[in-house]
Structures are given as structure tokens and as C-alpha cells.
CSV table of C-alpha atoms in Angstrom, one decimal:
chain,number,residue,atom,x,y,z
Z,16,MET,CA,1.3,11.4,-13.2
Z,17,VAL,CA,1.6,15.2,-13.9
Z,18,LYS,CA,-1.6,15.1,-16.0
Z,19,LYS,CA,-3.4,13.2,-13.3
Z,20,ILE,CA,-2.3,15.7,-10.6
Z,21,ASN,CA,-3.4,18.6,-12.8
Z,22,LEU,CA,-6.8,17.0,-13.5
Z,23,ASN,CA,-7.4,16.3,-9.9
Z,24,PHE,CA,-6.4,19.9,-9.0
Z,25,VAL,CA,-8.8,21.4,-11.5
Z,26,LEU,CA,-11.6,19.0,-10.5
Z,27,ILE,CA,-11.2,19.9,-6.9
Z,28,THR,CA,-11.3,23.6,-7.8
Z,29,ALA,CA,-14.4,23.2,-9.9
Z,30,VAL,CA,-16.3,21.3,-7.2
Z,31,SER,CA,-15.2,23.9,-4.6
Z,32,ILE,CA,-16.5,26.7,-6.8
Z,33,PHE,CA,-19.8,25.0,-7.4
Z,34,LEU,CA,-20.3,24.1,-3.7
Z,35,THR,CA,-19.3,27.6,-2.6
Z,36,THR,CA,-21.8,29.1,-5.0
Z,37,VAL,CA,-24.6,26.9,-3.9
Z,38,LEU,CA,-23.9,27.4,-0.2
Z,39,THR,CA,-23.4,31.2,-0.6
Z,40,THR,CA,-26.7,31.5,-2.6
Z,41,PHE,CA,-28.5,29.6,0.1
Z,42,VAL,CA,-27.0,31.7,2.9
Z,43,PHE,CA,-27.7,34.9,1.0
Z,44,TYR,CA,-31.3,33.9,0.3
Z,45,ARG,CA,-31.9,33.2,4.0
Z,46,HIS,CA,-30.5,36.6,4.8
Z,47,PHE,CA,-32.6,38.1,2.1
Z,48,GLN,CA,-35.8,36.5,3.6
Z,49,ARG,CA,-35.0,38.0,7.0
Z,50,GLU,CA,-34.5,41.4,5.5
Z,51,VAL,CA,-37.7,41.3,3.6
Z,52,PHE,CA,-39.8,40.2,6.6
Z,53,SER,CA,-38.0,42.9,8.7
Z,54,GLU,CA,-39.0,45.5,6.2
Z,55,LEU,CA,-42.6,44.3,6.0
Z,56,SER,CA,-42.8,44.2,9.8
Z,57,SER,CA,-41.6,47.9,10.1
Z,58,PHE,CA,-44.0,49.0,7.4
Z,59,ALA,CA,-46.9,47.2,9.1
Z,60,GLN,CA,-46.1,48.9,12.4
Z,61,MET,CA,-46.1,52.3,10.6
Z,62,VAL,CA,-49.5,51.6,8.9
Z,63,ASP,CA,-51.0,50.5,12.3
Z,64,HIS,CA,-49.5,53.5,14.1
Z,65,LEU,CA,-50.7,56.1,11.6
Z,66,ASP,CA,-54.1,54.4,11.1
Z,67,LEU,CA,-53.5,54.5,7.4
Z,68,MET,CA,-55.9,51.6,6.6
Z,69,LYS,CA,-59.0,53.6,7.6
Z,70,GLN,CA,-57.8,56.7,5.6
Z,71,MET,CA,-57.1,54.6,2.5
Z,72,GLN,CA,-60.5,52.9,2.7
Z,73,ASP,CA,-62.2,56.2,3.1
Z,74,GLN,CA,-60.4,57.7,0.1
Z,75,GLY,CA,-60.9,54.5,-2.0
Z,76,PHE,CA,-57.2,54.4,-2.7
Z,77,VAL,CA,-56.1,51.6,-5.1
Z,78,GLN,CA,-52.4,51.3,-5.9
Z,79,PRO,CA,-50.5,49.6,-8.8
Z,80,GLU,CA,-49.8,45.9,-8.4
Z,81,ASN,CA,-46.0,46.2,-8.6
Z,82,GLU,CA,-45.9,47.9,-5.2
Z,83,LEU,CA,-46.4,46.7,-1.6
Z,84,ARG,CA,-49.9,45.1,-1.2
Z,85,ILE,CA,-51.7,46.1,2.0
Z,86,THR,CA,-54.7,44.2,3.2
Z,87,TRP,CA,-57.0,45.0,6.2
Z,88,ILE,CA,-58.7,41.9,7.6
Z,89,ALA,CA,-61.3,41.7,10.4
Z,90,ALA,CA,-60.9,39.3,13.3
Z,91,ASP,CA,-63.4,36.8,11.6
Z,92,GLY,CA,-61.3,36.7,8.4
Z,93,THR,CA,-63.4,39.1,6.4
Z,94,VAL,CA,-61.4,41.4,4.1
Z,95,LEU,CA,-62.2,45.0,5.0
Z,96,TYR,CA,-59.9,46.6,2.5
Z,97,ASP,CA,-57.1,45.6,0.0
Z,98,SER,CA,-54.8,48.2,-1.7
Z,99,TYR,CA,-55.0,46.2,-5.0
Z,100,ALA,CA,-58.7,45.6,-5.1
Z,101,GLY,CA,-60.2,48.3,-2.9
Z,102,ASP,CA,-63.5,47.2,-1.3
Z,103,GLU,CA,-64.3,44.4,-3.7
Z,104,GLY,CA,-65.1,41.2,-2.0
Z,105,LEU,CA,-62.0,38.9,-1.8
Z,106,GLY,CA,-63.5,36.1,0.3
Z,107,ASN,CA,-62.7,35.1,3.8
Z,108,HIS,CA,-58.9,35.1,4.7
Z,109,GLY,CA,-59.2,33.5,8.1
Z,110,ASN,CA,-57.7,30.2,6.9
Z,111,ARG,CA,-54.5,31.8,5.5
Z,112,PRO,CA,-51.4,30.6,7.5
Z,113,GLU,CA,-50.1,34.1,8.2
Z,114,ILE,CA,-53.6,35.4,9.3
Z,115,ALA,CA,-54.1,32.4,11.6
Z,116,ALA,CA,-50.7,32.8,13.2
Z,117,ALA,CA,-51.3,36.6,13.7
Z,118,LEU,CA,-54.7,36.0,15.4
Z,119,GLN,CA,-53.1,33.5,17.7
Z,120,ASN,CA,-49.5,35.0,18.3
Z,121,GLY,CA,-49.8,38.6,17.3
Z,122,GLN,CA,-47.9,38.2,14.1
Z,123,GLY,CA,-47.4,35.7,11.3
Z,124,TYR,CA,-45.1,35.0,8.3
Z,125,CYS,CA,-45.6,33.1,5.1
Z,126,ILE,CA,-44.0,32.7,1.7
Z,127,ARG,CA,-46.1,31.5,-1.3
Z,128,GLN,CA,-45.2,31.1,-4.9
Z,129,SER,CA,-46.9,33.3,-7.5
Z,130,GLU,CA,-48.8,31.1,-9.9
Z,131,THR,CA,-48.3,33.5,-12.9
Z,132,MET,CA,-44.9,35.0,-12.4
Z,133,GLY,CA,-43.0,32.0,-10.8
Z,134,ARG,CA,-41.8,34.4,-8.1
Z,135,ASN,CA,-42.2,34.3,-4.3
Z,136,ILE,CA,-44.7,36.4,-2.4
Z,137,PHE,CA,-43.7,37.3,1.1
Z,138,PHE,CA,-46.6,37.9,3.6
Z,139,TYR,CA,-46.4,39.5,7.0
Z,140,ALA,CA,-49.5,39.8,9.2
Z,141,ARG,CA,-49.8,41.9,12.4
Z,142,ARG,CA,-52.7,42.0,14.8
Z,143,THR,CA,-53.8,45.6,15.7
Z,144,GLY,CA,-55.2,46.9,19.0
Z,145,ASP,CA,-58.8,46.4,17.9
Z,146,GLY,CA,-58.3,42.7,16.9
Z,147,SER,CA,-58.1,43.3,13.2
Z,148,ILE,CA,-55.2,42.2,11.0
Z,149,ILE,CA,-52.9,44.3,8.8
Z,150,ARG,CA,-51.2,42.1,6.2
Z,151,ILE,CA,-48.3,43.4,4.1
Z,152,ALA,CA,-47.3,41.4,0.9
Z,153,LYS,CA,-44.3,41.9,-1.3
Z,154,GLU,CA,-43.3,40.0,-4.4
Z,155,ALA,CA,-39.6,39.0,-4.7
Z,156,GLY,CA,-37.4,36.6,-6.5
Z,157,ASN,CA,-37.1,33.0,-5.3
Z,158,ILE,CA,-33.8,31.1,-4.6
Z,159,TRP,CA,-33.6,29.9,-8.2
Z,160,SER,CA,-33.8,33.4,-9.6
Z,161,VAL,CA,-31.1,34.5,-7.2
Z,162,PHE,CA,-29.0,31.5,-8.2
Z,163,GLY,CA,-29.7,32.2,-11.9
Z,164,SER,CA,-28.6,35.8,-11.5
Z,165,ALA,CA,-25.3,34.6,-10.0
Z,166,LEU,CA,-24.8,32.0,-12.7
Z,167,PRO,CA,-23.0,34.2,-15.3
Z,168,ILE,CA,-20.6,35.5,-12.7
Z,169,THR,CA,-20.1,32.0,-11.4
Z,170,PHE,CA,-19.4,30.7,-14.9
Z,171,LEU,CA,-16.9,33.5,-15.6
Z,172,LEU,CA,-15.2,32.8,-12.3
Z,173,ALA,CA,-15.1,29.0,-13.1
Z,174,VAL,CA,-13.5,29.7,-16.5
Z,175,LEU,CA,-10.9,32.0,-15.0
Z,176,SER,CA,-10.3,29.6,-12.1
Z,177,PHE,CA,-9.8,26.7,-14.6
Z,178,PHE,CA,-7.0,28.4,-16.5
Z,179,LEU,CA,-5.5,29.8,-13.3
Z,180,CYS,CA,-5.6,26.3,-11.7
Z,181,MET,CA,-4.0,24.8,-14.8
Z,182,TRP,CA,-1.2,27.3,-14.6
Z,183,ILE,CA,-0.7,26.9,-10.8
Z,184,ALA,CA,-1.0,23.1,-10.9
Z,185,GLY,CA,1.6,22.9,-13.7
Z,186,ARG,CA,4.0,25.0,-11.7
Z,187,LEU,CA,3.4,23.2,-8.4
Z,188,THR,CA,3.6,19.8,-10.1
Z,189,ARG,CA,6.9,20.6,-11.8
Z,190,ALA,CA,8.3,21.9,-8.5
Z,191,PHE,CA,7.0,18.9,-6.7
Z,192,MET,CA,8.2,16.3,-9.2
Z,193,LYS,CA,11.7,17.9,-9.8
Z,194,PRO,CA,13.3,16.7,-6.5
Z,195,ILE,CA,11.7,13.3,-6.9
Z,196,GLU,CA,13.1,13.0,-10.4
Z,197,GLU,CA,16.5,14.1,-9.1
Z,198,MET,CA,16.4,11.5,-6.4
Z,199,ALA,CA,15.5,8.8,-8.9
Z,200,VAL,CA,18.5,9.8,-11.1
Z,201,HIS,CA,20.9,9.9,-8.1
Z,202,LEU,CA,19.4,6.9,-6.3
Z,203,ASP,CA,22.8,5.3,-5.9
Z,204,GLN,CA,24.2,8.3,-4.0
Z,205,THR,CA,23.4,7.5,-0.4
Z,206,GLY,CA,24.6,10.9,0.8
Z,207,GLN,CA,22.1,12.9,-1.2
Z,208,GLU,CA,19.8,15.1,0.9
Z,209,CYS,CA,16.1,14.8,0.4
Z,210,VAL,CA,14.3,18.1,-0.3
Z,211,TYR,CA,11.1,17.0,1.3
Z,212,ARG,CA,11.4,15.8,4.8
Z,213,GLU,CA,8.3,13.7,4.5
Z,214,PHE,CA,10.0,11.7,1.7
Z,215,VAL,CA,13.0,10.6,3.9
Z,216,PRO,CA,11.4,7.2,5.0
Z,217,VAL,CA,10.1,6.6,1.5
Z,218,LEU,CA,13.5,7.3,-0.1
Z,219,ALA,CA,15.2,5.1,2.4
Z,220,LEU,CA,12.8,2.2,1.5
Z,221,ILE,CA,13.3,2.8,-2.2
Z,222,ARG,CA,17.0,2.8,-1.8
Z,223,ALA,CA,17.0,-0.3,0.2
Z,224,GLN,CA,14.8,-2.1,-2.4
Z,225,HIS,CA,17.0,-0.7,-5.1
Z,226,GLU,CA,20.2,-2.0,-3.4
Z,227,GLU,CA,18.5,-5.4,-2.8
Z,228,ILE,CA,17.5,-5.6,-6.5
Z,229,VAL,CA,21.0,-4.7,-7.6
Z,230,GLN,CA,22.5,-7.2,-5.2
Z,231,ASN,CA,20.1,-9.9,-6.3
Z,232,ALA,CA,20.9,-9.2,-9.9
Z,233,LYS,CA,24.6,-9.4,-9.1
Z,234,ILE,CA,24.2,-12.7,-7.3
Z,235,ARG,CA,22.2,-14.1,-10.2
Z,236,GLN,CA,24.9,-12.9,-12.6
Z,237,GLU,CA,27.6,-14.5,-10.5
Z,238,PHE,CA,25.5,-17.6,-10.1
Z,239,ALA,CA,25.0,-17.9,-13.9
Z,240,ALA,CA,28.8,-17.4,-14.5
Z,241,ASN,CA,29.7,-20.0,-11.8
Z,242,VAL,CA,27.1,-22.5,-13.1
Z,243,SER,CA,28.6,-22.2,-16.6
Z,244,HIS,CA,32.1,-22.7,-15.3
Z,245,GLU,CA,31.1,-25.7,-13.1
Z,246,LEU,CA,29.2,-27.4,-15.9
Z,247,LYS,CA,31.9,-26.7,-18.4
Z,248,THR,CA,34.7,-28.5,-16.5
Z,249,PRO,CA,33.1,-32.0,-16.3
Z,250,LEU,CA,31.6,-31.6,-19.8
Z,251,THR,CA,35.0,-30.8,-21.2
Z,252,SER,CA,36.5,-33.9,-19.5
Z,253,ILE,CA,33.6,-36.1,-20.7
Z,254,SER,CA,33.9,-34.8,-24.3
Z,255,GLY,CA,37.7,-35.3,-24.3
Z,256,TYR,CA,37.7,-38.8,-22.9
Z,257,ALA,CA,34.8,-39.8,-25.2
Z,258,GLU,CA,36.7,-38.4,-28.2
Z,259,LEU,CA,39.8,-40.5,-27.4
Z,260,ILE,CA,37.7,-43.6,-27.1
Z,261,ALA,CA,35.7,-42.9,-30.2
Z,262,THR,CA,38.8,-42.3,-32.4
Z,263,GLY,CA,40.5,-45.5,-31.1
Z,264,MET,CA,43.5,-43.6,-29.8
Z,265,ALA,CA,43.1,-45.2,-26.3
Z,266,SER,CA,44.2,-48.7,-25.6
Z,267,LYS,CA,41.8,-51.2,-24.0
Z,268,LYS,CA,43.3,-50.5,-20.6
Z,269,LYS,CA,43.2,-46.8,-21.1
Z,270,ALA,CA,39.7,-47.0,-22.5
Z,271,ARG,CA,38.4,-48.5,-19.2
Z,272,HIS,CA,40.2,-45.7,-17.3
Z,273,PHE,CA,38.6,-43.1,-19.5
Z,274,ALA,CA,35.2,-44.7,-19.2
Z,275,ALA,CA,35.6,-44.6,-15.4
Z,276,GLU,CA,36.5,-40.9,-15.7
Z,277,ILE,CA,33.5,-40.2,-17.9
Z,278,HIS,CA,31.2,-42.0,-15.4
Z,279,GLU,CA,32.7,-40.0,-12.5
Z,280,ASN,CA,32.3,-36.7,-14.2
Z,281,ALA,CA,28.7,-37.6,-15.3
Z,282,GLN,CA,27.9,-38.4,-11.7
Z,283,ARG,CA,29.4,-35.0,-10.7
Z,284,LEU,CA,27.3,-33.3,-13.3
Z,285,LEU,CA,24.1,-35.0,-12.0
Z,286,VAL,CA,24.9,-34.0,-8.4
Z,287,LEU,CA,25.7,-30.4,-9.5
Z,288,ILE,CA,22.5,-30.1,-11.6
Z,289,ASN,CA,20.4,-31.6,-8.7
Z,290,ASP,CA,21.9,-29.0,-6.3
Z,291,ILE,CA,21.3,-26.1,-8.8
Z,292,LEU,CA,17.7,-27.2,-9.3
Z,293,GLN,CA,17.1,-27.4,-5.5
Z,294,LEU,CA,18.7,-24.1,-4.9
Z,295,SER,CA,16.6,-22.5,-7.6
Z,296,GLU,CA,13.4,-24.0,-6.1
Z,297,LEU,CA,14.3,-22.6,-2.7
Z,298,ASP,CA,14.9,-19.2,-4.2
Z,299,ASP,CA,11.6,-19.1,-6.0
Z,300,ALA,CA,9.3,-21.1,-3.8
Z,301,PRO,CA,7.2,-19.0,-1.4
Z,302,ALA,CA,7.0,-20.2,2.3
Z,303,GLU,CA,3.4,-21.3,2.0
Z,304,ASP,CA,4.3,-23.9,-0.6
Z,305,LEU,CA,6.4,-25.8,1.9
Z,306,SER,CA,4.9,-28.9,3.5
Z,307,PHE,CA,5.2,-28.2,7.2
Z,308,GLU,CA,4.5,-31.0,9.6
Z,309,GLU,CA,5.6,-32.3,12.9
Z,310,VAL,CA,9.0,-34.2,12.5
Z,311,ASP,CA,11.3,-35.8,15.0
Z,312,LEU,CA,14.8,-34.3,14.3
Z,313,TYR,CA,16.5,-37.0,16.2
Z,314,GLU,CA,14.9,-39.7,14.1
Z,315,LEU,CA,15.9,-37.9,10.9
Z,316,ALA,CA,19.4,-37.5,12.1
Z,317,ALA,CA,19.6,-41.2,12.9
Z,318,ARG,CA,18.5,-42.1,9.4
Z,319,CYS,CA,21.0,-39.6,7.9
Z,320,VAL,CA,23.9,-41.0,10.0
Z,321,ALA,CA,23.0,-44.6,8.9
Z,322,MET,CA,22.8,-43.5,5.3
Z,323,LEU,CA,26.2,-41.8,5.3
Z,324,GLY,CA,27.8,-44.7,7.2
Z,325,PRO,CA,29.4,-46.2,4.0
Z,326,SER,CA,30.6,-42.8,2.8
Z,327,ALA,CA,32.2,-42.2,6.3
Z,328,LYS,CA,33.8,-45.6,6.1
Z,329,LYS,CA,35.2,-44.9,2.6
Z,330,HIS,CA,36.8,-41.7,3.9
Z,331,GLU,CA,38.0,-43.4,7.1
Z,332,VAL,CA,35.9,-41.2,9.3
Z,333,THR,CA,33.8,-42.2,12.3
Z,334,ILE,CA,30.3,-40.6,12.5
Z,335,SER,CA,28.2,-40.9,15.7
Z,336,LEU,CA,24.8,-39.5,17.0
Z,337,SER,CA,23.8,-38.4,20.5
Z,338,GLY,CA,21.1,-36.3,22.1
Z,339,GLU,CA,17.4,-36.6,22.6
Z,340,ARG,CA,14.1,-36.5,20.8
Z,341,ARG,CA,13.2,-33.1,19.4
Z,342,ILE,CA,9.9,-32.4,17.7
Z,343,LEU,CA,9.9,-29.6,15.0
Z,344,TYR,CA,7.3,-28.1,12.8
Z,345,ALA,CA,9.2,-28.3,9.5
Z,346,ASP,CA,9.3,-29.6,6.0
Z,347,ARG,CA,10.5,-33.2,6.3
Z,348,MET,CA,12.4,-33.4,2.9
Z,349,LEU,CA,14.2,-30.1,3.5
Z,350,MET,CA,15.2,-31.2,7.1
Z,351,GLU,CA,16.6,-34.4,5.6
Z,352,GLU,CA,18.5,-32.3,3.0
Z,353,LEU,CA,19.9,-30.0,5.7
Z,354,LEU,CA,21.2,-32.9,7.8
Z,355,TYR,CA,22.6,-34.7,4.8
Z,356,ASN,CA,24.5,-31.6,3.5
Z,357,LEU,CA,26.0,-30.8,6.9
Z,358,CYS,CA,27.0,-34.4,7.7
Z,359,ASP,CA,28.3,-35.0,4.2
Z,360,ASN,CA,30.5,-31.8,4.3
Z,361,ALA,CA,31.8,-32.8,7.8
Z,362,ILE,CA,32.8,-36.2,6.3
Z,363,ARG,CA,34.3,-34.9,3.0
Z,364,TYR,CA,36.4,-32.2,4.6
Z,365,ASN,CA,37.8,-34.4,7.3
Z,366,LYS,CA,41.0,-36.2,7.7
Z,367,LYS,CA,42.0,-39.8,8.1
Z,368,ASP,CA,40.7,-41.4,11.3
Z,369,GLY,CA,38.7,-38.2,11.9
Z,370,HIS,CA,35.4,-38.0,13.7
Z,371,VAL,CA,32.0,-36.4,13.1
Z,372,TRP,CA,29.7,-35.9,16.1
Z,373,VAL,CA,25.9,-35.2,15.5
Z,374,THR,CA,24.1,-33.9,18.5
Z,375,VAL,CA,20.3,-33.2,18.7
Z,376,GLY,CA,19.0,-31.2,21.7
Z,377,ASP,CA,17.8,-27.6,22.0
Z,378,GLU,CA,19.8,-27.1,18.8
Z,379,LEU,CA,21.3,-29.2,16.1
Z,380,GLU,CA,25.1,-29.4,16.3
Z,381,ILE,CA,27.4,-31.0,13.7
Z,382,ARG,CA,31.0,-31.1,14.9
Z,383,ASP,CA,34.1,-32.5,13.3
Z,384,ASP,CA,37.8,-32.6,14.0
Z,385,GLY,CA,38.7,-32.2,10.3
Z,386,ILE,CA,40.8,-29.7,8.4
Z,387,GLY,CA,38.8,-26.6,9.6
Z,388,ILE,CA,38.2,-23.3,7.8
Z,389,PRO,CA,40.6,-20.4,7.9
Z,390,GLU,CA,39.2,-17.3,9.7
Z,391,LYS,CA,39.3,-15.2,6.5
Z,392,HIS,CA,37.0,-17.6,4.7
Z,393,GLN,CA,34.5,-18.3,7.5
Z,394,LYS,CA,32.1,-15.5,6.5
Z,395,ARG,CA,31.9,-16.8,2.9
Z,396,VAL,CA,31.4,-20.5,3.3
Z,397,PHE,CA,27.6,-20.2,2.9
Z,398,GLU,CA,28.0,-18.4,-0.5
Z,399,ARG,CA,27.2,-20.3,-3.6
Z,400,PHE,CA,30.1,-22.1,-5.3
Z,401,PHE,CA,32.5,-20.9,-2.6
Z,402,ARG,CA,35.2,-23.4,-1.8
Z,403,VAL,CA,38.0,-23.0,0.7
Z,404,ASP,CA,40.2,-25.6,-1.1
Z,405,LYS,CA,39.1,-26.1,-4.7
Z,406,SER,CA,41.4,-28.9,-5.4
Z,407,ARG,CA,40.1,-30.9,-2.4
Z,408,SER,CA,36.5,-30.1,-3.5
Z,409,LYS,CA,37.1,-31.7,-6.9
Z,410,LYS,CA,38.7,-34.7,-5.3
Z,411,THR,CA,35.8,-35.2,-2.9
Z,412,GLY,CA,33.1,-34.4,-5.5
Z,413,GLY,CA,31.8,-31.2,-3.7
Z,414,THR,CA,29.8,-28.8,-5.7
Z,415,GLY,CA,30.2,-25.7,-3.5
Z,416,LEU,CA,26.4,-25.5,-3.1
Z,417,GLY,CA,25.8,-27.6,0.0
Z,418,LEU,CA,26.1,-24.9,2.6
Z,419,ALA,CA,24.2,-22.4,0.4
Z,420,ILE,CA,21.3,-24.9,0.4
Z,421,VAL,CA,21.6,-25.3,4.2
Z,422,LYS,CA,21.4,-21.5,4.6
Z,423,HIS,CA,18.2,-21.3,2.4
Z,424,ILE,CA,16.6,-24.1,4.3
Z,425,ALA,CA,17.4,-22.6,7.7
Z,426,LYS,CA,16.0,-19.2,6.5
Z,427,ALA,CA,12.8,-20.9,5.3
Z,428,HIS,CA,12.4,-22.4,8.8
Z,429,HIS,CA,13.3,-19.1,10.6
Z,430,ALA,CA,16.3,-20.9,12.1
Z,431,GLU,CA,19.7,-19.3,13.1
Z,432,LEU,CA,22.9,-20.7,11.7
Z,433,SER,CA,26.2,-20.3,13.5
Z,434,LEU,CA,29.7,-21.5,12.6
Z,435,GLU,CA,32.9,-22.0,14.7
Z,436,SER,CA,36.0,-23.3,13.1
Z,437,GLU,CA,39.8,-23.3,13.6
Z,438,GLU,CA,42.1,-24.3,10.8
Z,439,GLY,CA,43.5,-27.8,11.5
Z,440,GLU,CA,41.3,-28.4,14.5
Z,441,GLY,CA,37.8,-28.8,13.1
Z,442,THR,CA,34.5,-27.1,12.5
Z,443,THR,CA,31.2,-26.8,14.5
Z,444,ILE,CA,28.0,-25.7,12.8
Z,445,ARG,CA,24.9,-25.1,15.0
Z,446,VAL,CA,21.3,-24.7,13.8
Z,447,ARG,CA,18.9,-23.2,16.4
Z,448,PHE,CA,15.2,-23.5,15.6
Z,449,GLN,CA,12.4,-21.4,16.9
Z,450,GLU,CA,10.3,-23.0,19.6
Z,451,GLN,CA,7.1,-22.4,17.6
Z,452,PRO,CA,7.4,-21.0,14.1
Z,453,ALA,CA,4.7,-18.7,12.8
Z,454,GLU,CA,3.6,-21.4,10.3
Z,455,ALA,CA,2.6,-23.7,13.2
Z,456,LYS,CA,0.1,-21.3,14.6
């Protein structure tokens, strides 16, 4: 980055020097032209006033070609006298631009390039009182010669500027980057002051992203540790029971019991693996990959209640549905999973002769009169692998991932989750969906 800043700094300087030289040369040359024509105009007035042309003609004066050239031209364009050629015939000059302009307007200007010297010749013509024309010509450099004369100085200036810019750019870049590097080193120190006020929003964003990355890494680390622990427990049981059966140490009656335990732990493993895979898919899948469609939440809830009827009967819990038809724009499979997890949790963590009420209206409400959740644990129930009562979870077959999955599904549908619970009295979970999610538009 430092090299890139230095290179851009030098490049900008070089372009600036070049453009400044070109523009300055152009402006200077325009000023030079005005000065030359002003000088020629003053000289023409003097020649006209002193009647020098007649005197020079009478004397036969011929001057060197490196001085001002004076030409006296009649009104019909005939050359009466030329300070370079004397009285020699030079042809008619009536078609020359400066002569035509002088005859019409009183004075005329023209610049023509010398065919031999590659220099510009400035012509100024003035009409006298008797109608004749006095023309003054001067040879001078063109814009390229002016630019060429400035080129050595420009090149020297460019070289000096290059090294000066390299030095200044290095110092400025180091001064500019030092606070940023210090901020990067002390990114975790939220109280650190920012040297550049303009960087405050950027620093806040970087810190927020950094904290989010650290938090996500911590969650993934905890998740991996919890997965390892949760998988290890049933696998240890399966391995132990299988070893007892394989070595013949278990009687026939015990072997059947051990086989049942192996089956139960295997089923628990399957449920756990399925929940882990689903949670992983919800973590990684972008929102556009979800299959949103119009679904009837009441119809899905009715199917869920019917499907969980045997489980409720097994746990001696009554589950019922009430409410009205509610159309949502949602992923059907995820909505079924959300309903199943909420209702299944309400059944599992209930008590004998308990009730589960499922209500569909402006919001989805799952209410039970079960064991409830202590207030100190209510903020953590949606965390992965969190269990209020671990011994009860193992008995009911809970994985500790059900509510975490519910939280992810609600987030994917821009829905709000709320929980109310009182220990020994029951729990109520509400899911409020947006009227028209952005995906439906």
C-alpha cells in the first residue's frame, strides 16, 4: 500500500508538472504574440508619422534581413518599396490577409511560418492617410521553439520534483499509516482514541466486524466442543453395551436390555446428527436459497398437532389447536420444522396430565402448563446445546438444538421471537411474522 501511495503521488506530480508547463507555455506565447504585434504597431505609427518610407525609397536604403522588414504598398497592392529588396518588383500584395484587412479596417494582423527557418513571421499592416499600406514584419520563434527552450528547465524541475515527492510521499505515508497500524494492533481496545476523526466510522465498523468474527469463532469452537461431547456420550454407551454382548458377558435377558439401549442411543445419535446438519445448513445457506411460497400456517399447525398426537399421548399430555387461517410467504419445510420443534419441546418438558395449546392468529403462540424455565436461564434457552435440566433432556431424548433451530428459522423469515415463562407454571413462546417480507415483493 505504501508503494502504491508513493507511486500515485509521484505520478500526480509528474502530470501536474507537464500540464503546468504546457499551459504556461501556451499562455506565455499568447502574451508574446500580443507584445510583438504591439511593438510592430508602434513602429508602424512612427514610420507613418515621420514619413520614413519616402525617405528610405529616395535614398535606396536596403537593410539586413535579420532586422525588421518594412514594406510600402500602394492601395492597388503594388509594392512601392521593401526594406529587404529595395525597388525590385515583388509582385502584387493585395491578396495578402494583413493587407486586405488593413485596406478594409485600417489595420491587419497575420502570422505565417517561414519556409526555410521553421520560424514564425509576424506581419502588421497599417493604412496611411493617402490610402497606401505600411507593413512591418518580424521573424520570431513559434510555440514549439518556446516550449523547446523551456524543456531543459522543465526536465530538471521534473527530476528534482520526483526525488522531492518520493521523500515527502514517504514521510506522509508513514505518518498516515502509523495511526492505522496502531489501531490494527490495539483493535480490541474499545477505549482507544482515533487520531483521524474521519476514520472514526470506519474504525467502529472494523471493530464491530472484528467482534462479530471473534464471536462467531467462539461460537463455532463451543459448538464443535459440544458436538464432540454430545456424540461421545451415546457412542460410549453403544460401544460398552455392544462389547458386553460380543464377549458373552451378558445373559440373554440382559442382552435384550442392552440391545434396546443400543437402539435408543443410536436413535438419539440420528436425531442429534440430523439437528446438527440442519443447523449447519441454516448457518451457511443464504436467504435466496430458501424456497419461499404462500403457506397456510393454520394448516401446517394442524398437521403438526396430528403428527405429535402419539408423542403427547405417550407423555400423558393433551395438545390442542385453535385460531384461524393465516397465509404466510415462507419456506414450507422450515415452517414445519419450527412448529414441530416448538410443539415437541412443549410436550417433552411438560408434566403428567399437562396441556399444550397451539394458537394461530396474528402471531403463532405455543403455550404449555409444564415445568417452566427459571428466570436466570430464559435468555439462554435459544443457545445451542443449552439445557435447563440436563438429566430430563437425556430422559426425553432432547438434543438441546431444537430452540436454536427455531431461532435461525425465525431469523431467516424476519420474524420476532418472544418467550414468557414461570418456573412450575409453564412457558409461552410467540412468533410474530412480518405482514409482507421483503422476499415476497
